[in-house]
Short mmCIF file of C-alpha atoms in Angstrom, two decimals:
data_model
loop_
_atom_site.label_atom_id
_atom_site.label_comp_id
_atom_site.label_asym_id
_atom_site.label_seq_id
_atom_site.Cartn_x
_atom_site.Cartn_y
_atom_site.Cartn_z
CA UNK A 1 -18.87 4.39 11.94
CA UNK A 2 -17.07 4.86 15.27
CA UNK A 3 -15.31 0.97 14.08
CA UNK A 4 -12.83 2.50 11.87
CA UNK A 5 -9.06 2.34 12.45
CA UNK A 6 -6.70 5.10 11.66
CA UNK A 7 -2.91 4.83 11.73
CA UNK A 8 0.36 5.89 9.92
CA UNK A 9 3.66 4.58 9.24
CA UNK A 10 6.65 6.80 7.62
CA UNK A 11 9.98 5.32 6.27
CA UNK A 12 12.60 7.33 4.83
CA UNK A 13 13.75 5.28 1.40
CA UNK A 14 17.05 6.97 0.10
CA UNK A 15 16.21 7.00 -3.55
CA UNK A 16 14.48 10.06 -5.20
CA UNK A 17 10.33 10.56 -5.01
CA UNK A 18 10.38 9.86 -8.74
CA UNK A 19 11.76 6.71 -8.38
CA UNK A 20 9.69 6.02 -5.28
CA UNK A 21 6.44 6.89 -7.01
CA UNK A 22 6.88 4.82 -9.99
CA UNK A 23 7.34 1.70 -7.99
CA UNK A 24 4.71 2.20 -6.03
CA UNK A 25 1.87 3.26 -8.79
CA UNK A 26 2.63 -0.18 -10.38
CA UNK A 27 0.80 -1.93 -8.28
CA UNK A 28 1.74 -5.36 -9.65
CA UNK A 29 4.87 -4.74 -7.75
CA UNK A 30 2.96 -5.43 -4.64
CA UNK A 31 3.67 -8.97 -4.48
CA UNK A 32 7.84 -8.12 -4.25
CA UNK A 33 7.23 -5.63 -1.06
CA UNK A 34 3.84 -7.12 0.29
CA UNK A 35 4.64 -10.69 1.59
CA UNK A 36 0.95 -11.32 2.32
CA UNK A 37 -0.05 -10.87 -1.42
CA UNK A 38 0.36 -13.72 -4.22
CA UNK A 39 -0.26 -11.80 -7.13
CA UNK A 40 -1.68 -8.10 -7.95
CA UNK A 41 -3.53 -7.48 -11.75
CA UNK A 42 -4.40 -4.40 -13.66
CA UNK A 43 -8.40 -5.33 -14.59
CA UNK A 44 -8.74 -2.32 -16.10
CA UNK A 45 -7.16 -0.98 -19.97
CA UNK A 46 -5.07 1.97 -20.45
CA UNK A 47 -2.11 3.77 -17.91
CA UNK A 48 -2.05 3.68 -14.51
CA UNK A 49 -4.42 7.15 -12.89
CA UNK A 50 -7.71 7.25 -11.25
CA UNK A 51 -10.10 4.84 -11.95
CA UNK A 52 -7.27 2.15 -12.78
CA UNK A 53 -8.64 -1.40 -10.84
CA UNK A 54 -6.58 -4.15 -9.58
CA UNK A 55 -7.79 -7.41 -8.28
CA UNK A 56 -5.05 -9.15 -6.27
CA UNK A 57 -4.87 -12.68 -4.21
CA UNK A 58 -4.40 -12.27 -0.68
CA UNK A 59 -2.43 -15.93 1.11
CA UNK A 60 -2.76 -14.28 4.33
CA UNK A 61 -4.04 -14.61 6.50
CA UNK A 62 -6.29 -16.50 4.56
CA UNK A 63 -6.52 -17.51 1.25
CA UNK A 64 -8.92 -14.80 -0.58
CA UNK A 65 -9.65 -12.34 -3.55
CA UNK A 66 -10.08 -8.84 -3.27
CA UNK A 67 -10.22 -5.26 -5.58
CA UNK A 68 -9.28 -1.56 -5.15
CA UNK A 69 -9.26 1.38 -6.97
CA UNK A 70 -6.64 4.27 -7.39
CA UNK A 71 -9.08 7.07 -6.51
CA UNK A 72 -5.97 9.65 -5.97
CA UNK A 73 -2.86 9.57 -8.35
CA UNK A 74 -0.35 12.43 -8.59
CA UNK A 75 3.07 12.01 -10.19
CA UNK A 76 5.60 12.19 -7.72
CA UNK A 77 3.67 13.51 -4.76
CA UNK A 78 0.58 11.01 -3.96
CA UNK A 79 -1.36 7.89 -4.66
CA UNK A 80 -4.15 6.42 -2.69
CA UNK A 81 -6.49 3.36 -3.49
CA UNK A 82 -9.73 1.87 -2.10
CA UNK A 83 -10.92 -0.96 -2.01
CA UNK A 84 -11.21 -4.01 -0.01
CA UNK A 85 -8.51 -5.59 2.03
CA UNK A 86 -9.22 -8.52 4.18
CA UNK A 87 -11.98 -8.19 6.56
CA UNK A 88 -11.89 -4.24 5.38
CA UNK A 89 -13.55 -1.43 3.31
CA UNK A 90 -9.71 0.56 3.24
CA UNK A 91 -8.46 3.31 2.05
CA UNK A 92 -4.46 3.48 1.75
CA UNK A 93 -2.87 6.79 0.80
CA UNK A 94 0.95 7.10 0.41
CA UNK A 95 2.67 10.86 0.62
CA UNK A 96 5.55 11.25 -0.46
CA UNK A 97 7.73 14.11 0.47
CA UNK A 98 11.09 14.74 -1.21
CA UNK A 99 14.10 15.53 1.61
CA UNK A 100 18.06 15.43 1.10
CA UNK A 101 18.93 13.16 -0.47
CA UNK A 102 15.55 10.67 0.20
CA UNK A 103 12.09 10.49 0.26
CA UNK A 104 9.47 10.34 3.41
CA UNK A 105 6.88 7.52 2.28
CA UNK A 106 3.95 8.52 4.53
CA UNK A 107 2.02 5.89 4.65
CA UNK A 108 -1.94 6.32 6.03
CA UNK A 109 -4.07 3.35 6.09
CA UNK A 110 -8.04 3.82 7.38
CA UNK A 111 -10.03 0.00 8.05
CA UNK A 112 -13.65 0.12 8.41
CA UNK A 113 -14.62 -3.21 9.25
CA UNK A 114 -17.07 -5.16 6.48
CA UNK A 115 -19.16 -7.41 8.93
CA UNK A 116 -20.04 -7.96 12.65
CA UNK A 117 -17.28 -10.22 12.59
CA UNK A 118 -14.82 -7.78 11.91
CA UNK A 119 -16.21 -4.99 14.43
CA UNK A 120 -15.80 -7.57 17.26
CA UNK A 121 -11.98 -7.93 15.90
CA UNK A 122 -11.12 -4.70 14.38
CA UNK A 123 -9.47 -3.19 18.00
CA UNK A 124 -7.29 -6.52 18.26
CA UNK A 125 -6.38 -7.05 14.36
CA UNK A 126 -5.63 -2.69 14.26
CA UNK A 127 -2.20 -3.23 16.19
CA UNK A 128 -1.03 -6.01 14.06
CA UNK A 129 -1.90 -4.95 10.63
CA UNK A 130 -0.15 -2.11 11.75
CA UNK A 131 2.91 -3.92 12.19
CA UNK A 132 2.31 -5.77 9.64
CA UNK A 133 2.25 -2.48 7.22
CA UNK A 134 5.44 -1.14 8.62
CA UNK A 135 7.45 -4.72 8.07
CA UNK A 136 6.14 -4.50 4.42
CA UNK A 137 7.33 -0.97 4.29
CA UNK A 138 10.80 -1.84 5.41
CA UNK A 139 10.98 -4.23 2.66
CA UNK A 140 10.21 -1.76 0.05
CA UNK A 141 12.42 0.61 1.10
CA UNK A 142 14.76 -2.33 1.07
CA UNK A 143 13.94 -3.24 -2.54
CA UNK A 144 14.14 0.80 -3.71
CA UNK A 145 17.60 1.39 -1.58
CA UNK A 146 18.98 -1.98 -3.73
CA UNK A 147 18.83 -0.11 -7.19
CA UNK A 148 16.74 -2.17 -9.27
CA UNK A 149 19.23 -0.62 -12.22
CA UNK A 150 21.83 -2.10 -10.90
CA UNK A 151 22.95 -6.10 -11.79
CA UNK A 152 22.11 -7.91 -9.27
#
């Protein structure tokens, strides 16, 4: 269990943690923010909460299927899913903590490889999904900052 890799990434999106939050809990929004995911579905009925599944199509970086859970969901303040990304068992949990005039997106994303494959890569693919996470993040804040209420 020694494998797993830990890291954070926090971007300060100038739009209020209401706002922030509802983006982010629809997860078929992915796609706009995430440029290494086709398409994100809701597989399960009802609202978005706990227990809410997605399946989404991954094109890199290769062409694949995979499912998560929302295992934490509260309004405003957190969200965190599970489920597989990749090569990965991951957990992703965003925090988001109102400031003036903003919100700190906390991002905390935890990889535990899925095969021997994986173990043999995990310490080389760790620094670049890293970067990879914070490029994506740059782009949402990009998308929230852009009001979505406002004509484009």
């Amino acid at each position: 269990r020694g494998t797993n890799m830990q890291f954070e990434n926090t971007v300060t999106i100038r739009r209020p943690a209401e706002d922030v939050f509802v983006f982010l809990a629809d997860f078929e929004n992915v796609p706009s923010w995430n440029h290494a995911i086709q398409s994100t579905t809701k597989t399960s009925p009802g609202p978005v909460g706990v227990g809410s599944t997605y399946r989404q199509i991954r094109s890199e970086p290769n062409k694949s299927e995979e499912g998560f859970e929302v295992t934490v969901f509260e309004p405003t303040r957190r969200l965190a899913i599970d489920g597989e990304i990749g090569p990965f068992h991951a957990r992703v949990d965003y925090r988001l903590e109102p400031i003036e005039g903003a919100t700190r997106l906390i991002n905390g994303v935890d990889l535990e490889p899925s095969s021997a494959v994986s173990k043999l890569l995990a310490p080389f693919a760790g620094s670049r999904v890293k970067a990879g996470v914070a490029e994506n993040l740059d782009t949402l804040k990009q998308i929230l900052e852009t009001d979505p209420r406002s004509p484009v």
